[in-house]
Steps between C-alpha positions, in 0.01 A plus 500: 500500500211613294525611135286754321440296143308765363844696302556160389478497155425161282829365475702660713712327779552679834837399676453568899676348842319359707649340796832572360430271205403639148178401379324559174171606429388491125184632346465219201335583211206267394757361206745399779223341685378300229815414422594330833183333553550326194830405568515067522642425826714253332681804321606611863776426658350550891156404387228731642210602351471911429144464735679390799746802475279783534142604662197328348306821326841710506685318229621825407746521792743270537742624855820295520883459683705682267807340576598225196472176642884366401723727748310802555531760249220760386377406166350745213194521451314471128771343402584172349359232282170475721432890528565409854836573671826460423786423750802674317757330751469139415204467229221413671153616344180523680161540303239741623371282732814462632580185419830389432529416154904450414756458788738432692178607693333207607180636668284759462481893647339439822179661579488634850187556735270767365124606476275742348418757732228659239528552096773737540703410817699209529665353861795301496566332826230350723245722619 
């Protein structure tokens, strides 16, 4: 599936299927950014650094499973103690990096396979 990014505004998240799974594609704002890259991986409960989550010179766009990593459920974005999302059914909180921050979520909002097609136009999926 390929996404037109260029309606994206900073900040907004775009919730779309692909694959029959929901997936998340957010438009961080260079605050949010800064933020997670200056997050200590020793604050994280799946440690991952915000660099290995998203496209090296496209830390704006971070593209991730939207499915909460405890059972399943669809969590809200901007929401929560991290800015992140927040996973109304059980508590979970993901920061905008989606990291998992506060369970019962152990692990973090998979990223699935995606590229840059050009500045405007990402794929997800393998080409």
């Amino acid at each position: 599936i390929e996404i037109d990014l260029a309606p994206i505004a900073q900040g907004q998240i775009l919730s779309l299927i692909w694959r029959g799974k929901p997936i998340f594609v957010r438009h961080r704002t260079p605050q949010e950014i800064a933020a997670e890259e200056a997050t200590p991986l020793a604050a994280l409960m799946d440690p991952q650094a915000d660099a290995d989550r998203v496209k090296a010179g496209k830390a704006q766009w971070l593209v991730v499973y939207a499915s909460c990593t405890h059972l399943g459920c669809i969590p809200l974005g901007h929401r929560g103690d991290w800015g992140g999302w927040f996973c109304p059914c059980h508590g979970s909180q993901y920061d905008a990096s989606g990291r998992v921050r506060h369970g019962p979520a152990a692990t973090n909002l998979p990223v699935p396979p995606y590229s840059f097609v050009s500045d405007t136009t990402l794929r997800i999926g393998e080409a």
